[in-house]
mmCIF file of C-alpha atoms in Angstrom:
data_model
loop_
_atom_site.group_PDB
_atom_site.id
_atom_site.type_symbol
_atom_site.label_atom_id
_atom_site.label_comp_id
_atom_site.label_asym_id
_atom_site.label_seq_id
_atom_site.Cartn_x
_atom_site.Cartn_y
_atom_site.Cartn_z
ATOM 1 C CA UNK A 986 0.000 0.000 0.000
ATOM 2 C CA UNK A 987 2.241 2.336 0.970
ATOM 3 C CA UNK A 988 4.778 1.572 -2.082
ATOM 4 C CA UNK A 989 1.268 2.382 -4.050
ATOM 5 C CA UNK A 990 1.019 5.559 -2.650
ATOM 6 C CA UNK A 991 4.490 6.590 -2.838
ATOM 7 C CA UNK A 992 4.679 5.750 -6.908
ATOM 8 C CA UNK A 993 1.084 7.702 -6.926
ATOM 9 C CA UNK A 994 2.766 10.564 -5.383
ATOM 10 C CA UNK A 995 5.608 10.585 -7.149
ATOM 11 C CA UNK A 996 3.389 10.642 -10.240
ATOM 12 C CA UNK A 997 1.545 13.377 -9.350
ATOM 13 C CA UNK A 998 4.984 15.167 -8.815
ATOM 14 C CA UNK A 999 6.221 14.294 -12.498
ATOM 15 C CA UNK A 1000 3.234 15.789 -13.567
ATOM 16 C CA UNK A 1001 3.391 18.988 -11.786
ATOM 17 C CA UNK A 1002 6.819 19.273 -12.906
ATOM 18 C CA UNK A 1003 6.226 18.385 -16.488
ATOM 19 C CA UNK A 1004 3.823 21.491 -16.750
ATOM 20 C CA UNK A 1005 6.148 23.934 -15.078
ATOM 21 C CA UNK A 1006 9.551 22.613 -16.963
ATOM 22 C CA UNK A 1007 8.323 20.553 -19.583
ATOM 23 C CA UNK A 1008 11.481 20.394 -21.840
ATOM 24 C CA UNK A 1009 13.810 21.166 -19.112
ATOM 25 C CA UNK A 1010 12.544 17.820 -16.849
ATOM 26 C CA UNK A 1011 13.834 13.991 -17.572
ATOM 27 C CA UNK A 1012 11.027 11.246 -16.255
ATOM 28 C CA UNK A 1013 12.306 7.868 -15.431
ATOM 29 C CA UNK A 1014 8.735 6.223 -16.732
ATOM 30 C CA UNK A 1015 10.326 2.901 -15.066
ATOM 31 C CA UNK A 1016 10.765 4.147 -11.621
ATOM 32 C CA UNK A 1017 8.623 7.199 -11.559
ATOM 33 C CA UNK A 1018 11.400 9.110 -10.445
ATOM 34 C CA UNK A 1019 11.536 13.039 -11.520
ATOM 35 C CA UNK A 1020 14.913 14.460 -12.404
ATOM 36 C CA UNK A 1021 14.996 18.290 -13.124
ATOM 37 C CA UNK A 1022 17.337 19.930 -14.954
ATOM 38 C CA UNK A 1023 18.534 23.541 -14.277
ATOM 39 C CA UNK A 1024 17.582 26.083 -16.476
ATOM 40 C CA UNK A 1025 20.069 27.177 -18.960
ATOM 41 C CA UNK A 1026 19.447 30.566 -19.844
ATOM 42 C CA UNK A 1027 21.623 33.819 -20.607
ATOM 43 C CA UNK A 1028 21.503 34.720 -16.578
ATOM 44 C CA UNK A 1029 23.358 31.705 -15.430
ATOM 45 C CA UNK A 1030 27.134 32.771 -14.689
ATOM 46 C CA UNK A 1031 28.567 28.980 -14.976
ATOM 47 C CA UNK A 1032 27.578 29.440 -18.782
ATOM 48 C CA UNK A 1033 29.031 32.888 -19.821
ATOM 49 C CA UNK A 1034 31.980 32.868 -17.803
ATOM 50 C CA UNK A 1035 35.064 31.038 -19.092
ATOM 51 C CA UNK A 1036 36.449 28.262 -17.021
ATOM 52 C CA UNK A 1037 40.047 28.926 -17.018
ATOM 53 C CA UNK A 1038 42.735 30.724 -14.609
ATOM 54 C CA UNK A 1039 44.974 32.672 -17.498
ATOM 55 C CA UNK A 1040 42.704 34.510 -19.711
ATOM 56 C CA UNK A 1041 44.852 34.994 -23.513
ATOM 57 C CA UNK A 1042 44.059 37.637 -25.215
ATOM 58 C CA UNK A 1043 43.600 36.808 -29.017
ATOM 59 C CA UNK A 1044 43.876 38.640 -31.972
ATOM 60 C CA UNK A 1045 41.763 38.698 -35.204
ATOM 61 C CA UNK A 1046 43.923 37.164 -38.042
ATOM 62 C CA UNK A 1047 42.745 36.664 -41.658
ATOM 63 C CA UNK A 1048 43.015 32.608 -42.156
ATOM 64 C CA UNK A 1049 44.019 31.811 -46.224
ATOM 65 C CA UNK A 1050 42.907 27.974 -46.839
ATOM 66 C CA UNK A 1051 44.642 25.920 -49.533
ATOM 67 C CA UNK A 1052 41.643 26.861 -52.072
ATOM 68 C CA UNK A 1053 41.846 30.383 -51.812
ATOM 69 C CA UNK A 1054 38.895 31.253 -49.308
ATOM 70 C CA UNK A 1055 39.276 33.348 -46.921
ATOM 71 C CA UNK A 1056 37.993 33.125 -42.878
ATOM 72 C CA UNK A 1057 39.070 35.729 -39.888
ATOM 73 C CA UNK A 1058 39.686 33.869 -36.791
ATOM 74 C CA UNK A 1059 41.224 34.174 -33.118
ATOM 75 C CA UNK A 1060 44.649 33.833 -32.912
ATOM 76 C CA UNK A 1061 46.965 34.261 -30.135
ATOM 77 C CA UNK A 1062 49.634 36.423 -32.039
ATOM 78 C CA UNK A 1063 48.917 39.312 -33.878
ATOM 79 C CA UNK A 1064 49.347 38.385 -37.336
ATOM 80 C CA UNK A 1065 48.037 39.565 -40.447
ATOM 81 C CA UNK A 1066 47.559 36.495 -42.497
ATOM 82 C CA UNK A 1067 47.843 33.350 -41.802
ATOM 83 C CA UNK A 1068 47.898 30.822 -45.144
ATOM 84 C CA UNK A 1069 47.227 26.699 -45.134
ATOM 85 C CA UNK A 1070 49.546 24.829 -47.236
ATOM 86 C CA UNK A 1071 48.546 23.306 -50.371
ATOM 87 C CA UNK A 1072 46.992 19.782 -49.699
ATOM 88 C CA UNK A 1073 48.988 17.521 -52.273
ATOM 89 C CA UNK A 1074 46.688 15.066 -52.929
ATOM 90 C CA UNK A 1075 44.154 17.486 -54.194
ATOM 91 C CA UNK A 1076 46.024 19.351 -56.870
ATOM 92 C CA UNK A 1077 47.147 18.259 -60.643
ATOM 93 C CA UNK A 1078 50.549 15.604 -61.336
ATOM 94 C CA UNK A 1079 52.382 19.006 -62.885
ATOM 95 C CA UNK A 1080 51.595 21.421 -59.448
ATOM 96 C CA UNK A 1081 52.930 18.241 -57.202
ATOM 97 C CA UNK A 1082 56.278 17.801 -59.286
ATOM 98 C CA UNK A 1083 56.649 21.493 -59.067
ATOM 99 C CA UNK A 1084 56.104 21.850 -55.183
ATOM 100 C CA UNK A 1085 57.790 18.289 -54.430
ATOM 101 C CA UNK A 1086 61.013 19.547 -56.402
ATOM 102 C CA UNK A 1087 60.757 23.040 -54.379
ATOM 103 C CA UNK A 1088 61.189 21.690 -51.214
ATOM 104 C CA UNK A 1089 64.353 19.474 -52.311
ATOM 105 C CA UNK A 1090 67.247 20.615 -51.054
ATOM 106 C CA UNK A 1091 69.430 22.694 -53.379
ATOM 107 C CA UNK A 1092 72.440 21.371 -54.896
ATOM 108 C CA UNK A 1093 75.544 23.955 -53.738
ATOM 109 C CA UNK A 1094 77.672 24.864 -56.729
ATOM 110 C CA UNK A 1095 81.644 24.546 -55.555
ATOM 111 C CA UNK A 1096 83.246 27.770 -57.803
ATOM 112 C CA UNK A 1097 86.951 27.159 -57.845
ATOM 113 C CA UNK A 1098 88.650 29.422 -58.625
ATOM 114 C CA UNK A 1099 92.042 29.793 -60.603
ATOM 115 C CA UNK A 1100 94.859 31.661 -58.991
ATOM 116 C CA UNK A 1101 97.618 32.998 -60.727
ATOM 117 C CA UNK A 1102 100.446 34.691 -58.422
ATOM 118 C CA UNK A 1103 101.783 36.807 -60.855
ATOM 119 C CA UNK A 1104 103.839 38.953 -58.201
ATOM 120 C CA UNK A 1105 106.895 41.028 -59.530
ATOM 121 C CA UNK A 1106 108.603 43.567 -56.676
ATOM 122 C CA UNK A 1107 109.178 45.420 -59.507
ATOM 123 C CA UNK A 1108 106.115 46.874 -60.385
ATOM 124 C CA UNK A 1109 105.584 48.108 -56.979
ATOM 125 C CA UNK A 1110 109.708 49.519 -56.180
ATOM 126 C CA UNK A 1111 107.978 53.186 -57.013
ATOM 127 C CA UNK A 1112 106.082 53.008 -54.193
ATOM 128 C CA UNK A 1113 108.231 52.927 -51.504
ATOM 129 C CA UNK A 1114 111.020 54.853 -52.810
ATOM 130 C CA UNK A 1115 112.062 57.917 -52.142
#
């Protein structure tokens, strides 16, 4: 009887609770148990504040993707521009060789050069004397 009572009561309580909260309240339809959410609304602090001890202070910075378009995001440095690189996969046999052969390593060209010592005294005997 009194289990009876208790699931009538609790009942009763869903109900009331479904017409004051009715998308913000859970119902356990097995147990008859009422769970109720909180409201989440613009005057809750936990919502609007951010969660963190150091607070960075961003930038706006104009984001270039590897097709051209164009987005302004947050950054943490000021920058002007910030551009994607070119997805590899994506782009024609001809624009790969080109970019693959870019990033190779340049050969260093060893100039040698030729020299003649071709020093006469003579030349120069004008110059320091007197």
């Amino acid at each position: 009887m009194a289990l009876h009572m208790a699931l009538k009561n609790s009942v009763k309580t869903s109900n009331f609770f479904l017409k004051l909260h009715s998308s913000n309240v859970k119902i356990l339809q097995s147990a008859s148990i009422c769970i109720c959410s909180h409201l989440e609304n613009s005057h809750r602090t936990d919502i609007v504040r951010t969660n963190r001890s150091v607070y960075p202070r961003t930038y706006p910075v104009t984001l270039v993707q590897s097709d051209g378009s164009t987005t302004t995001i947050r950054y943490a440095e000021p920058r002007k521009i910030i551009k994607l690189p070119l997805d590899l996969e994506k782009v024609s046999a001809t624009v790969k060789e080109e970019r693959l052969r870019l990033r190779r390593p340049k050969q260093k060209l060893i100039i040698q050069e030729d020299v003649d010592v071709d020093f006469n005294v003579e030349d120069y005997e004008d110059l320091w004397k007197k």
